[in-house]
Short mmCIF file of C-alpha atoms in Angstrom, two decimals:
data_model
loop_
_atom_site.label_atom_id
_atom_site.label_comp_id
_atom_site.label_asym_id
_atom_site.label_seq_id
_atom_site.Cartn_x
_atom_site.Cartn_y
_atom_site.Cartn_z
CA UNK A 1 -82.40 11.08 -321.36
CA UNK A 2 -84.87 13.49 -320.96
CA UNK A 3 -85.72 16.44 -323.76
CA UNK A 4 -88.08 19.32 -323.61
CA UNK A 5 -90.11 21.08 -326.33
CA UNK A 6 -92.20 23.90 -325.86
CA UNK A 7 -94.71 24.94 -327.96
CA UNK A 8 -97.51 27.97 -328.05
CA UNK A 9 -99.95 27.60 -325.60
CA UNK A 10 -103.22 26.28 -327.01
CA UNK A 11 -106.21 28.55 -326.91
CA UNK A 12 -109.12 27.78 -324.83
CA UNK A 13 -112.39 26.67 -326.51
CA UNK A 14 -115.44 28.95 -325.84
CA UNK A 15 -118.57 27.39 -325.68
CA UNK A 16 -121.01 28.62 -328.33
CA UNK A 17 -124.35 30.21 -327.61
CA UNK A 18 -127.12 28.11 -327.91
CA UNK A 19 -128.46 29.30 -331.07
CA UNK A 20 -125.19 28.61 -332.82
CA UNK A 21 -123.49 25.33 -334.54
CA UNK A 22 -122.10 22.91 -331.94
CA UNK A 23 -118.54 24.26 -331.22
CA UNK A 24 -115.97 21.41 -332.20
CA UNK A 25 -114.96 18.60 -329.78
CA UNK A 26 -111.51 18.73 -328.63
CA UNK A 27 -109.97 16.18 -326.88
CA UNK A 28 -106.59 17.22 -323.78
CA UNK A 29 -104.68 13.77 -323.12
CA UNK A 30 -101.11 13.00 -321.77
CA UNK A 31 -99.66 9.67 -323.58
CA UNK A 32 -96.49 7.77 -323.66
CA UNK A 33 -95.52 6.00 -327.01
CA UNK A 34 -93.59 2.71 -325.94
CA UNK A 35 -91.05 1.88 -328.77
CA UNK A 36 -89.44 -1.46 -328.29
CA UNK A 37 -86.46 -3.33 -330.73
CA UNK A 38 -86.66 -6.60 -329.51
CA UNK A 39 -83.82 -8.40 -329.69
CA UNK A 40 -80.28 -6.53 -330.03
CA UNK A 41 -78.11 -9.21 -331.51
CA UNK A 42 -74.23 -9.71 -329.66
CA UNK A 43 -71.30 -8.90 -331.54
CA UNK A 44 -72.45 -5.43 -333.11
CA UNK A 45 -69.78 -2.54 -334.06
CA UNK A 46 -72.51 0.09 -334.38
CA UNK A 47 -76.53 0.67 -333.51
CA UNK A 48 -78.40 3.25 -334.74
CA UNK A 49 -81.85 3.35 -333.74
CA UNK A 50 -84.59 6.34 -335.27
CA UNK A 51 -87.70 6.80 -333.23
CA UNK A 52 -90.95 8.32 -334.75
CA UNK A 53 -92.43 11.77 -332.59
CA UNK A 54 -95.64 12.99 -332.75
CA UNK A 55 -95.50 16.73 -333.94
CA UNK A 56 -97.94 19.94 -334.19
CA UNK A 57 -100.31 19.98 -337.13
CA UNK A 58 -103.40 21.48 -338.04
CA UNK A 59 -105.51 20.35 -335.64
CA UNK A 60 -103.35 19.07 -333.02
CA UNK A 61 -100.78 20.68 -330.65
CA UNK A 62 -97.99 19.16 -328.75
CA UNK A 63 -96.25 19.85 -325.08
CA UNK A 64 -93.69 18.41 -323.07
CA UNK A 65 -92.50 16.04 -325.25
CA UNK A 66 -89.60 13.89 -323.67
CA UNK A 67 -87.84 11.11 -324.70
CA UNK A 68 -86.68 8.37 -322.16
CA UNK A 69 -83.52 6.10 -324.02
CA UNK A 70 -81.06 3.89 -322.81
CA UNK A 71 -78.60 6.39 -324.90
CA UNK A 72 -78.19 9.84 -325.41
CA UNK A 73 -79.28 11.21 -328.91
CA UNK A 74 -81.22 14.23 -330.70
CA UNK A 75 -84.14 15.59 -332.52
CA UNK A 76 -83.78 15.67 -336.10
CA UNK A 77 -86.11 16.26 -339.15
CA UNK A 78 -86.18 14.45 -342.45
CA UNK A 79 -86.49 16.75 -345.55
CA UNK A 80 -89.34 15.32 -347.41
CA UNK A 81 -92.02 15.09 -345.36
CA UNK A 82 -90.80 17.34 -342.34
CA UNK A 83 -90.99 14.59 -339.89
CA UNK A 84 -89.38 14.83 -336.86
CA UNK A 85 -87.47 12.01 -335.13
CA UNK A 86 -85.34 10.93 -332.40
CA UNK A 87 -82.26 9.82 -333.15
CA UNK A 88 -79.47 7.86 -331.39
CA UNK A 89 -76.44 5.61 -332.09
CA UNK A 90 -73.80 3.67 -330.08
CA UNK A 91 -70.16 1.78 -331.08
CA UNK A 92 -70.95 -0.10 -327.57
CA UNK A 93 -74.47 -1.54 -327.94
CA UNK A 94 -75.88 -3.99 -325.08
CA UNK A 95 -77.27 -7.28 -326.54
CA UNK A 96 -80.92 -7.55 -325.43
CA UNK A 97 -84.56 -6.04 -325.43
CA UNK A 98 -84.10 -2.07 -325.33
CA UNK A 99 -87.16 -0.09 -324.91
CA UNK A 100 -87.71 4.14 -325.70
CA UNK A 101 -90.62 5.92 -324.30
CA UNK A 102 -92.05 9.19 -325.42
CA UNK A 103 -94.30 11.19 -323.27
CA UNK A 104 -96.22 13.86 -324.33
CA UNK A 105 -99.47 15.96 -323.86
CA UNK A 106 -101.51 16.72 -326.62
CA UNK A 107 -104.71 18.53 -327.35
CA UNK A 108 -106.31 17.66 -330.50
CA UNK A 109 -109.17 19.64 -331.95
CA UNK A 110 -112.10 17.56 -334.27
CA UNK A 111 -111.88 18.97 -337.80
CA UNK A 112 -115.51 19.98 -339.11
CA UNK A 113 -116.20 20.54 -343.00
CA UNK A 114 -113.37 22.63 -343.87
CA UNK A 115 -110.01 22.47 -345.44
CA UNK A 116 -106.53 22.19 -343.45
CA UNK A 117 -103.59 24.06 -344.10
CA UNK A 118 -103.04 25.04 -347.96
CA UNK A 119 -100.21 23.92 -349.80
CA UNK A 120 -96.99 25.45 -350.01
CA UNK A 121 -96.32 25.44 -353.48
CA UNK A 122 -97.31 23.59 -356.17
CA UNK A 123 -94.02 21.70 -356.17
CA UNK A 124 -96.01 20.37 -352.70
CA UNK A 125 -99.25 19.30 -355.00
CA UNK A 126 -97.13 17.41 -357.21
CA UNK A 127 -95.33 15.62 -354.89
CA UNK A 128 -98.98 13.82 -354.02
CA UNK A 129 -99.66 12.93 -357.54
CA UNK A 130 -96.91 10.38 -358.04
CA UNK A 131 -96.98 6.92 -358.56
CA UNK A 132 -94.91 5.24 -355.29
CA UNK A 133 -93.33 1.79 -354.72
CA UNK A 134 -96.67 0.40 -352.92
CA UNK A 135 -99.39 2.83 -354.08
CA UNK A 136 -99.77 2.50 -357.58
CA UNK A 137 -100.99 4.16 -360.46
CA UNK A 138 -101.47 1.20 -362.64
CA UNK A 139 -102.89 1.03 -365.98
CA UNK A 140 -105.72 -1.17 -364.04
CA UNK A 141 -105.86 1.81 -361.38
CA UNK A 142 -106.39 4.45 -364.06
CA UNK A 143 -109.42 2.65 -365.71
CA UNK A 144 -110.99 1.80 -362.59
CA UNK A 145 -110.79 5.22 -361.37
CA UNK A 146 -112.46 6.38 -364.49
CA UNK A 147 -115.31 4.38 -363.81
CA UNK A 148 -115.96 5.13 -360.13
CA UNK A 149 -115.55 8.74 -360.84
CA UNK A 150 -118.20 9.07 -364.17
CA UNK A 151 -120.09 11.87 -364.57
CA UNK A 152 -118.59 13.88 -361.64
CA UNK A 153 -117.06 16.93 -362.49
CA UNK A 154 -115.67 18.30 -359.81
CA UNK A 155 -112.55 17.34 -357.78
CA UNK A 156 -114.69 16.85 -354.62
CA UNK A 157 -117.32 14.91 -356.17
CA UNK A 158 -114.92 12.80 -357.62
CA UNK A 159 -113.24 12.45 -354.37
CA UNK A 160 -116.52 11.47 -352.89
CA UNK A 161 -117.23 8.55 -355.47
CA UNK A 162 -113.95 7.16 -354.83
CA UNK A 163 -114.42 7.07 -350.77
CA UNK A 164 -118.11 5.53 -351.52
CA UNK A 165 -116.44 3.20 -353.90
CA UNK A 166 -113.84 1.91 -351.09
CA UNK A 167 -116.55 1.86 -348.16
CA UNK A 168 -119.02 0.01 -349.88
CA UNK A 169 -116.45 -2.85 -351.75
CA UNK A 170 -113.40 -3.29 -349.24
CA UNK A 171 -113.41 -5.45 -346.23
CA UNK A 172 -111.67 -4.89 -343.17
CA UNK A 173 -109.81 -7.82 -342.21
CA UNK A 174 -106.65 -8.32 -340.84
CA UNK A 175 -106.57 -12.08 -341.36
CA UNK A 176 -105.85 -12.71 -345.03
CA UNK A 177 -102.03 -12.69 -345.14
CA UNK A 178 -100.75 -9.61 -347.53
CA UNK A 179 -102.92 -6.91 -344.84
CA UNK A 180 -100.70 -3.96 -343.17
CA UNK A 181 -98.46 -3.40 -346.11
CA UNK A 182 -100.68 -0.60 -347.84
CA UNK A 183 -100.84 -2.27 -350.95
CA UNK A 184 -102.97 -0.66 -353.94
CA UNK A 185 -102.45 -3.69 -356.14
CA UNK A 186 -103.43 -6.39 -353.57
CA UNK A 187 -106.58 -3.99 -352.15
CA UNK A 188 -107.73 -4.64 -355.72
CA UNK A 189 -106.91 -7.82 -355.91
CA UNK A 190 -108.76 -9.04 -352.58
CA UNK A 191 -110.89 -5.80 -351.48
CA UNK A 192 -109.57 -6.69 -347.55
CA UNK A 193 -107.05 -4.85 -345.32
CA UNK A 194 -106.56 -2.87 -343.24
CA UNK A 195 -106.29 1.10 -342.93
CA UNK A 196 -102.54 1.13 -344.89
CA UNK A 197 -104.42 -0.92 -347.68
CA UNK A 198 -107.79 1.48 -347.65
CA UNK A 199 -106.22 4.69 -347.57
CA UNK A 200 -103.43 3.20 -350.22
CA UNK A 201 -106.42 2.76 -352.78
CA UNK A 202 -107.58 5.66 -351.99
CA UNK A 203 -104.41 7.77 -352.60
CA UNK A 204 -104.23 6.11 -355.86
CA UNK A 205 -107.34 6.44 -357.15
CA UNK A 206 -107.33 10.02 -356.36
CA UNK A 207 -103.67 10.50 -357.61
CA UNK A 208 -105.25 9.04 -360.60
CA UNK A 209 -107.55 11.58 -361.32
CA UNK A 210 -105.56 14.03 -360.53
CA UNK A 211 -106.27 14.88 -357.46
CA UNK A 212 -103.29 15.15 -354.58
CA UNK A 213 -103.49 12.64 -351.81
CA UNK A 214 -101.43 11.95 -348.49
CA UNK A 215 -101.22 9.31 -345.50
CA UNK A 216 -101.21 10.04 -342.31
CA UNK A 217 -100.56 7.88 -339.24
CA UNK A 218 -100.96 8.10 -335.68
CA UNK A 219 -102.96 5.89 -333.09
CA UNK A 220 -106.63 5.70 -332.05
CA UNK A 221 -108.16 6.89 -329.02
CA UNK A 222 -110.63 5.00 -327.35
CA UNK A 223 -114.09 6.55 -325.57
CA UNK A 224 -112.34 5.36 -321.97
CA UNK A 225 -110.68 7.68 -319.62
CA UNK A 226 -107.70 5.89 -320.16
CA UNK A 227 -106.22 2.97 -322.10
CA UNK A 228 -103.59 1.10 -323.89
CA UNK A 229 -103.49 0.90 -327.68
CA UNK A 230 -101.52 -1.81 -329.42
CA UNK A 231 -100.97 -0.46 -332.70
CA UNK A 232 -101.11 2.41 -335.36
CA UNK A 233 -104.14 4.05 -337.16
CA UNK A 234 -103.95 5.92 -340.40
CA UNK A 235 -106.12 7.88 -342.46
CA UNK A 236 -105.72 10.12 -345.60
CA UNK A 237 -106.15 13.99 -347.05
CA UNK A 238 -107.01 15.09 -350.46
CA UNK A 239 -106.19 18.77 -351.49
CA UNK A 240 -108.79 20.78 -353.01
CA UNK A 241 -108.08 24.17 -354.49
CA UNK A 242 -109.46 27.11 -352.35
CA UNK A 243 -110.16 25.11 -348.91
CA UNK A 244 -106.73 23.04 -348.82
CA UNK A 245 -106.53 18.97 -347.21
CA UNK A 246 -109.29 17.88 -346.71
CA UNK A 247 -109.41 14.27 -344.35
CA UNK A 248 -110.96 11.06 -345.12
CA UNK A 249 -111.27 8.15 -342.89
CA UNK A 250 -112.23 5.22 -345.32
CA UNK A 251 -111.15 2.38 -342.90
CA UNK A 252 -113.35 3.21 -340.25
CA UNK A 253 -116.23 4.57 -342.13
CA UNK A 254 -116.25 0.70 -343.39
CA UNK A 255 -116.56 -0.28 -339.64
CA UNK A 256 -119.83 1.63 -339.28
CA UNK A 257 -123.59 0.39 -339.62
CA UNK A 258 -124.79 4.35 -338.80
CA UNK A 259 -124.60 5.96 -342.58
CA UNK A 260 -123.95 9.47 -340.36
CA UNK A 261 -121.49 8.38 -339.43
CA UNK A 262 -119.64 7.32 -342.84
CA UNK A 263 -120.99 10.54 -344.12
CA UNK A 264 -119.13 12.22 -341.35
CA UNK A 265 -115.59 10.31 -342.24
CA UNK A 266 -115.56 12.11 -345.50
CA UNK A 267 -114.45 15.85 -344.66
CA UNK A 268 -114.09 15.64 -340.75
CA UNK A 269 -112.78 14.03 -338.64
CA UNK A 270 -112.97 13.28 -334.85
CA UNK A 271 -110.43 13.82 -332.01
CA UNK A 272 -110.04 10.73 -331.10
CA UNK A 273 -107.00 10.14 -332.63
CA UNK A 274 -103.05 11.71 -332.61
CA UNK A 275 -100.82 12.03 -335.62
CA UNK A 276 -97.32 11.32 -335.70
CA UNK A 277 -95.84 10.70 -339.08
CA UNK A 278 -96.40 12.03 -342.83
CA UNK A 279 -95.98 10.01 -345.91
CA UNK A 280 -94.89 6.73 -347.67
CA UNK A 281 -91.61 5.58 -349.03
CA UNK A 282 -90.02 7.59 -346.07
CA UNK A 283 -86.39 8.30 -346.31
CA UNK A 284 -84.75 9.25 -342.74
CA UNK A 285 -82.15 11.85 -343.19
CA UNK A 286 -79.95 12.53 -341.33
CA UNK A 287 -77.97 10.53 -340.90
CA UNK A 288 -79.11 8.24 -343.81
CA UNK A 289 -80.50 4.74 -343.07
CA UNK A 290 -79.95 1.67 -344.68
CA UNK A 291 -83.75 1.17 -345.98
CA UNK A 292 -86.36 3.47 -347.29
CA UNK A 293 -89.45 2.86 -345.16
CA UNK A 294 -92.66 1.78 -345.99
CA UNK A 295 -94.24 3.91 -343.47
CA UNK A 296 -93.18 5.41 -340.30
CA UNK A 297 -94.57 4.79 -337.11
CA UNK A 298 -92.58 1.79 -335.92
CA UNK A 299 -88.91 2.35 -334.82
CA UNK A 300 -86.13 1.81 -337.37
CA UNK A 301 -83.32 0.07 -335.94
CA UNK A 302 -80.05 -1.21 -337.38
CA UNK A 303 -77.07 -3.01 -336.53
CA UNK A 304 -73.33 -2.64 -338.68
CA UNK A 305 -76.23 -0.94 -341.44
CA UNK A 306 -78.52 -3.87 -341.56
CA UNK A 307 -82.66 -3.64 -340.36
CA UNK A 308 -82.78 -5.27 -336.88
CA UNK A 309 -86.01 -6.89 -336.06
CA UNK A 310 -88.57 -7.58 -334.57
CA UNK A 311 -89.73 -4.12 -333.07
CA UNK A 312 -92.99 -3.09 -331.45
CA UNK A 313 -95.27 -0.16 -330.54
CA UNK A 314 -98.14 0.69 -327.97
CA UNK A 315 -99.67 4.13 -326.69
CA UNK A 316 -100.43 4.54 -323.32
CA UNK A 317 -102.49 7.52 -322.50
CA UNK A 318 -104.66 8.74 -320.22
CA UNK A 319 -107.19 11.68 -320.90
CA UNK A 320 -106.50 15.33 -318.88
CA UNK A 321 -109.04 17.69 -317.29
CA UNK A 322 -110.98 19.90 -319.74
CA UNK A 323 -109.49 23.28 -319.50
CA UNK A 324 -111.10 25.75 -316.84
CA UNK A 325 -113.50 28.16 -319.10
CA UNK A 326 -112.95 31.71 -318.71
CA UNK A 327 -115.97 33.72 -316.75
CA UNK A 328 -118.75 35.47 -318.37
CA UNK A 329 -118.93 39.66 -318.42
#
């Protein structure tokens, strides 16, 4: 099946004069996000199967999107975090591998030392101040937050010690079982992960302090032309009063030797990257499904209301020309 969205144009980029800043890098791709549920068990009554899409936000934009399934469905929209889905279900499921592509051009835009979009309402704030199942504030969170964040006074600087704090201690490592699960209480207890379990101590920390924190995940882009990428990459925005999210990329900051460039990952962010997904503790509705998830960027599948695995992911993209620019007077 084959849908079509269409969205505003995006605006061209205009090259700034020579005496000016560097204009931001912006990056044009077309992608396909491969979902895959493995194995379909025989003997099923029912399969219902919700499939993650990526969406506009702040610095990204979205066209064409269309959605390839074995079975009809829809887009719908969950009510917490406004993420947008595809949805489908079946009384006559096939036993077997099924697969559900997504194709989609996107143009994302790098983000350079300024807020995102502003809150709503301050119902919105407090919403990223809880305590959730997997990122905790514990009474161990609390104190440690305290000390990080001594002397600084200001939400930003406080934000600031925290990122330092998780840069400088945590190890990326995606070989100590426990990784992927975006664990506050384990990051603590090991200091290894990988981007779930950074940006999980991160949100916590900050939540801690009182300062509102949210997960995003997407993919990476690599620097080639074109490319394959095996799995998700997530990263995380604290709201400051006045400029609005601000992002944070403790994960790879850790990754780099250049200090620039860990400087940079606090406050911008590069376009080599597309969101899809908002949140933790996800609840997809409607229709309701049996689990509330962890994250979402995998497919959720279930058989007769019970989680089907295993499932997979991969984005295949390939980058598009760079936009004619307009002549000069």
């Amino acid at each position: 099946m084959t849908l079509a969205k269409a969205l505003l144009p995006i605006a061209l980029l205009v090259a700034a004069a020579p005496s000016s800043p560097a204009a931001p890098a912006s990056r044009s791709f077309e992608a396909t996000y491969v979902a895959t549920v493995e194995d379909i068990p025989g003997g099923l009554n029912r399969l219902e199967v919700w499939v993650p899409l990526p969406q506009d936000a702040a610095s990204q934009r979205i066209r064409n999107l269309r959605v390839d399934s074995p079975y009809p469905g829809s887009v719908r929209q969950e009510k917490e975090f406004g993420n947008t889905y595809y949805y489908f279900s079946t009384d006559q499921p096939r036993h077997g591998k099924i697969e559900i592509r997504v194709s989609f051009e996107a143009e994302r835009q790098e983000i350079v030392g300024s807020g995102l979009v502003h809150a709503n309402s301050s119902e919105d704030l407090q919403r990223y101040l809880r305590e959730e199942k997997l990122v905790t504030i514990s009474p161990r969170i609390r104190e440690l937050a305290r000390r990080i964040t001594y002397g600084n006074k200001t939400p930003e600087a406080k934000a600031r010690a925290i990122y330092d704090y998780i840069v400088n201690t945590m190890v990326y490592d995606k070989t100590t079982p426990g990784w992927g699960n975006g664990d506050t209480e384990r990051a603590c207890d090991v200091a290894k992960g990988n981007c779930t379990d950074f940006h999980s101590l991160f949100m916590s920390l900050a939540r801690a302090e009182g300062i509102p924190a949210r997960f995003i995940i997407g993919f990476p882009l690599k620097a080639d032309a074109e490319a394959t990428i095996p799995g998700y990459h997530c990263w995380a925005e604290f709201y400051l009063p006045g400029r609005g999210w601000i992002p944070v990329d403790a994960s790879d900051a850790s990754k780099a030797t250049d200090p620039k460039r860990r400087n940079y990952l606090f406050g911008n962010l590069d376009p080599d990257r597309v969101q899809f997904t908002m949140g933790r503790n996800v609840r997809l509705d409607p229709p309701p499904c049996a689990e509330t998830l962890n994250y979402f960027i995998y497919p959720y599948a279930q058989g007769d209301a019970r989680a089907i695995t295993p499932v997979s992911i991969r984005l295949e993209y390939r980058n598009r020309p760079a936009a004619a620019q307009p002549a000069g007077d």
